[in-house]
RNA sequence: GCGGAUGUGGCGGAAUUGGUAGACGCGCUGGCCUUAGGAGCCAGUGGGCGAAAGCUCGUGGGGGUUCAAGUCCCUCCAUCCGCACCA
């Protein structure tokens, strides 16, 4: 007993255990994986690339706790696991910090990387550090530039002047995806629209395949797919040509409702439409239109974008001809028409489009009904009363056309097809598909990014920098303050070059790339990260790709995940990549909140992983973050919960120490005897529980990431061992063996979540390294119990629970149920209507 | 407005196929051990009535299907998240 007391007072000290294992893993490069294939199946487990700034936050702790558990589990299931790490180290925050402090972004970024790496090592995550890189390193961005040139050669990277989003605060353009509610995603400033010449990637060319290939994904959260689908915004319809006879110009418009063409009573152009001013030049409308266009240009996206805003517009004094009936209809300019969607001009059908309806009402344009709902007999229903209040927009199967010439009486569905076909035959239109998706604007007027590897030559135009001269290195500058053009423009020594083609004087492109470009291919570079002759060796890349499990936050549902899909497809088409989709399975982890709210500096509720890792150890922090709830859901961090998990780990550690010292009649961790029969009651109980836990944890790991219930199962196992350990210490060799087996199993099962403690306790008991031991398998003979607890219900209410033999037949179970006093009290004197038996589980007697 | 998700004890959450609601943990209560303990170990813990046995109510509200519903169907409510003049 003296020994028992002594053990009780031993202290679980992660500060000693954790560095010990981390040293072994680092020195032995335990998690390094070779690119040489072997008989093992590959598995590529990847968490989203971290942006290194300050120190890692709780979101990082969560994502790596999830990913690392999976990586460990896969390795011990005999797989060859690629689990790398890197840093998304170009970007605005580092540059803004540089502006404030004068410190070079490279310095602050590399300091942050060092801190991230240091902390990741203290977390004990199983990373192949030989593949580590930062996207800001010339050895990396050389290949970002190379990919840019490949896209440029293929015509997928191009320059155009366009109305683009401009953030006045960050002094740079933004991609559509980076504008949220009309504001800059990063700094929140109201975004302006500017006409600028910019670089784009032709993601629109891949719109259809980005949609189709959702079918090729194994498991992605539905909400992410839905968000991408909405963002791509595919709609089927027709392009219909309206001719302006006075000017002799054809104006095509896109419509999803060609069946409403007979109801088009006016025509509207976006203020940015290049022909608007030309149409009114020299007319009495010119001044009014010019004012309207200028006012629209000054408005922020937000001001223009709200749908509750009252419609406004100005007549152009011109008309176009409705191709279905030859009727001239008036033209207007209005900011409710968007230049970036469709053709920047619309046909307006006020009776059947709410926006057109509001405009027509305000400016007194005719509202002509051409669609009506059909009654039960198929004839049009009178909805004149409804139309006095709002447009009739519904497009049900049963709608029919009215006031539509030869098409009157036809169904809406048929009319769409027939009218489109009729117009197409005359060259006045055709069926088309339109997308909301815009091309990806990738140039940024900022310093801390990957230089765009092209040269502008007065005689040769835009010329690619030859591959052999990559990387185009980012030069040092003194002043990072953006002035509407890239700070790189001031580095004149760097800007002025000779044209690679004519050798004449030329200038480098001074814009840098959006950092989302850097992160659109990093998962490919990991496969061959030290290759300095090419971005990757094709065979190596194809061996690892696609990523089997990609884990990260849902905030990247559209941006990063869609860009990465696009890159993979484009590079596939160029014959550079075998995979068509980069991420076979996607897991989006929920946020860690504090007091129910998102952590933020302004709320002052930010807690950092490092304080918990220092106080309780990494194993506690990692287990807690997994135990708190299902990893795909948001979870609120509670310090009491951390204490609880820490207590559990300490309990297991003490158990390990005690069992290794006191269960000395057996050694090793082998399971006792083949059969459960040979064991005493306690030995059988802990063995059973151990096999049950193996089965439970394995089930929770496969297919779903139910780490919370997996950890709970190990807790149950430990509780069971505690209950029986004193009896077992008194016992014989097989009792000690059972105790060792059960305790080692707990350590083994916990290893993916608490790798240091798992390794420590396993070593105490078996002397082996747990990660070199296969994942345990449950012995079925220990899972099947001889007895079951029979639930006896009367009229669906539980009245008794009876121990019954597992192989009892239906009649036996009913007899057993009826024999119960508690049951008979409810059955006595009543007629039995039905007897339901669920074998091995339950009997329900239905009485009246 | 459109689309999606969620709703279970005092709290975080379990319940994999319709079959014991509340596993596991926190908190709380009691006991043991201890010079002491904010350490450790053991036990109890959804609400109501009851000394107990037991009865009864109970998974956001209402309705339904079923021998049986947290789970399936209808409907309403609340919260959160996307999208939002996309023709």
Coordinates of N, CA and C (backbone and C1' of nucleotides) in Angstrom, one line a residue, chain A residues 791 793-798 834 836-838 841-847, chain B residues 17-21 59 64-72:
Chain A
X791 N -34.8 -5.0 -22.4 CA -35.7 -3.9 -22.0 C -37.1 -4.4 -22.2
X793 N -41.0 -3.4 -22.3 CA -41.9 -2.2 -22.3 C -43.3 -2.8 -22.2
X794 N -44.2 -2.0 -21.7 CA -45.6 -2.3 -21.8 C -46.2 -1.0 -22.4
X795 N -46.9 -1.2 -23.5 CA -47.4 -0.1 -24.3 C -46.3 1.0 -24.6
X796 N -45.1 0.5 -24.9 CA -44.1 1.5 -25.3 C -43.4 2.1 -24.1
X797 N -43.8 1.8 -22.8 CA -43.1 2.4 -21.7 C -42.2 1.4 -21.0
X798 N -41.0 1.8 -20.7 CA -40.1 0.9 -20.1 C -40.6 0.5 -18.7
X834 N -50.7 -7.4 -28.8 CA -49.5 -7.6 -29.6 C -48.3 -7.8 -28.8
X836 N -44.2 -7.4 -29.4 CA -43.1 -7.0 -30.3 C -41.8 -7.5 -29.6
X837 N -41.0 -8.2 -30.4 CA -39.7 -8.6 -29.9 C -38.6 -8.1 -30.8
X838 N -37.7 -7.4 -30.3 CA -36.5 -7.0 -31.0 C -35.3 -7.9 -30.4
X841 N -32.6 -7.3 -27.6 CA -32.7 -5.9 -27.1 C -33.9 -5.7 -26.2
X842 N -35.1 -6.0 -26.8 CA -36.3 -5.4 -26.2 C -37.6 -6.3 -26.5
X843 N -38.5 -6.2 -25.5 CA -39.8 -6.8 -25.7 C -40.8 -5.7 -25.4
X844 N -41.8 -5.6 -26.2 CA -42.8 -4.6 -26.0 C -44.2 -5.3 -26.0
X845 N -44.9 -5.3 -24.9 CA -46.2 -5.9 -24.8 C -47.2 -4.9 -24.9
X846 N -48.1 -5.0 -25.9 CA -49.1 -4.1 -26.1 C -50.4 -4.6 -25.5
X847 N -51.0 -4.0 -24.5 CA -52.2 -4.5 -23.9 C -53.3 -3.4 -23.9
Chain B
rU17 P -27.6 5.9 -38.5 O5' -28.1 4.7 -39.4 C5' -29.3 4.9 -40.1 C4' -30.1 3.6 -40.0 C3' -31.2 3.6 -39.0 O3' -32.5 3.6 -39.7 C1' -29.9 1.6 -38.8
rG18 P -33.8 4.2 -39.3 O5' -33.7 4.5 -37.7 C5' -34.3 5.6 -37.2 C4' -35.0 5.3 -35.8 C3' -34.7 3.9 -35.3 O3' -34.7 4.0 -33.9 C1' -37.0 4.3 -35.4
rG19 P -33.4 3.5 -33.1 O5' -34.1 2.8 -31.9 C5' -34.9 3.5 -30.9 C4' -35.2 2.5 -29.8 C3' -34.1 1.7 -29.3 O3' -34.2 1.6 -27.9 C1' -35.9 0.3 -30.0
rU20 P -33.4 2.6 -27.1 O5' -33.7 2.0 -25.6 C5' -35.0 1.9 -25.1 C4' -34.9 2.2 -23.6 C3' -34.3 3.6 -23.3 O3' -35.0 4.1 -22.2 C1' -33.1 1.9 -22.3
rA21 P -36.1 5.2 -22.5 O5' -35.3 6.4 -23.0 C5' -34.4 7.0 -22.1 C4' -33.2 7.6 -22.9 C3' -32.2 8.3 -22.0 O3' -31.2 7.3 -21.6 C1' -32.9 9.7 -23.7
rU59 P -39.9 16.5 -25.0 O5' -38.3 16.7 -25.2 C5' -37.7 17.9 -24.9 C4' -36.3 18.0 -25.6 C3' -36.5 18.1 -27.1 O3' -35.5 19.0 -27.6 C1' -35.1 16.3 -26.5
rG64 P -52.6 14.7 -33.2 O5' -51.8 14.0 -34.5 C5' -52.5 13.9 -35.7 C4' -51.6 13.5 -36.8 C3' -51.1 12.0 -36.8 O3' -52.1 11.1 -37.2 C1' -49.3 13.5 -37.3
rU65 P -52.1 9.6 -36.6 O5' -50.9 9.0 -37.4 C5' -50.9 8.8 -38.8 C4' -49.6 8.1 -39.2 C3' -49.2 6.9 -38.5 O3' -49.9 5.7 -39.0 C1' -47.4 8.3 -38.7
rU66 P -50.6 4.7 -38.0 O5' -49.3 4.0 -37.3 C5' -48.4 3.2 -38.0 C4' -47.2 2.9 -37.2 C3' -47.6 2.3 -35.8 O3' -47.9 0.9 -36.0 C1' -45.9 3.9 -35.5
rC67 P -49.1 0.2 -35.1 O5' -48.4 0.2 -33.6 C5' -49.3 -0.1 -32.5 C4' -48.4 -0.3 -31.3 C3' -47.4 0.7 -31.0 O3' -47.9 1.8 -30.3 C1' -46.3 -1.4 -30.9
rA68 P -47.5 3.3 -30.7 O5' -46.0 3.3 -30.4 C5' -45.6 3.3 -29.0 C4' -44.1 3.3 -29.0 C3' -43.3 4.4 -29.7 O3' -43.3 5.5 -28.9 C1' -42.3 2.3 -30.2
rA69 P -43.3 6.9 -29.6 O5' -41.9 7.0 -30.4 C5' -40.7 7.0 -29.7 C4' -39.8 8.0 -30.2 C3' -40.3 9.5 -30.0 O3' -39.2 10.3 -29.9 C1' -40.2 9.0 -32.3
rG70 P -38.6 10.5 -28.5 O5' -37.5 11.6 -28.8 C5' -37.9 12.9 -29.1 C4' -36.8 13.7 -29.8 C3' -36.6 13.2 -31.2 O3' -37.4 13.9 -32.1 C1' -34.5 13.2 -30.1
rU71 P -38.1 13.3 -33.3 O5' -36.9 12.6 -34.1 C5' -35.9 13.4 -34.8 C4' -34.9 12.4 -35.4 C3' -35.5 11.5 -36.5 O3' -34.7 11.5 -37.6 C1' -34.5 10.2 -34.8
rC72 P -35.0 12.4 -38.8 O5' -36.3 11.7 -39.4 C5' -36.2 10.7 -40.4 C4' -37.6 10.3 -40.9 C3' -38.5 11.5 -41.2 O3' -38.2 12.1 -42.4 C1' -39.7 9.9 -40.0

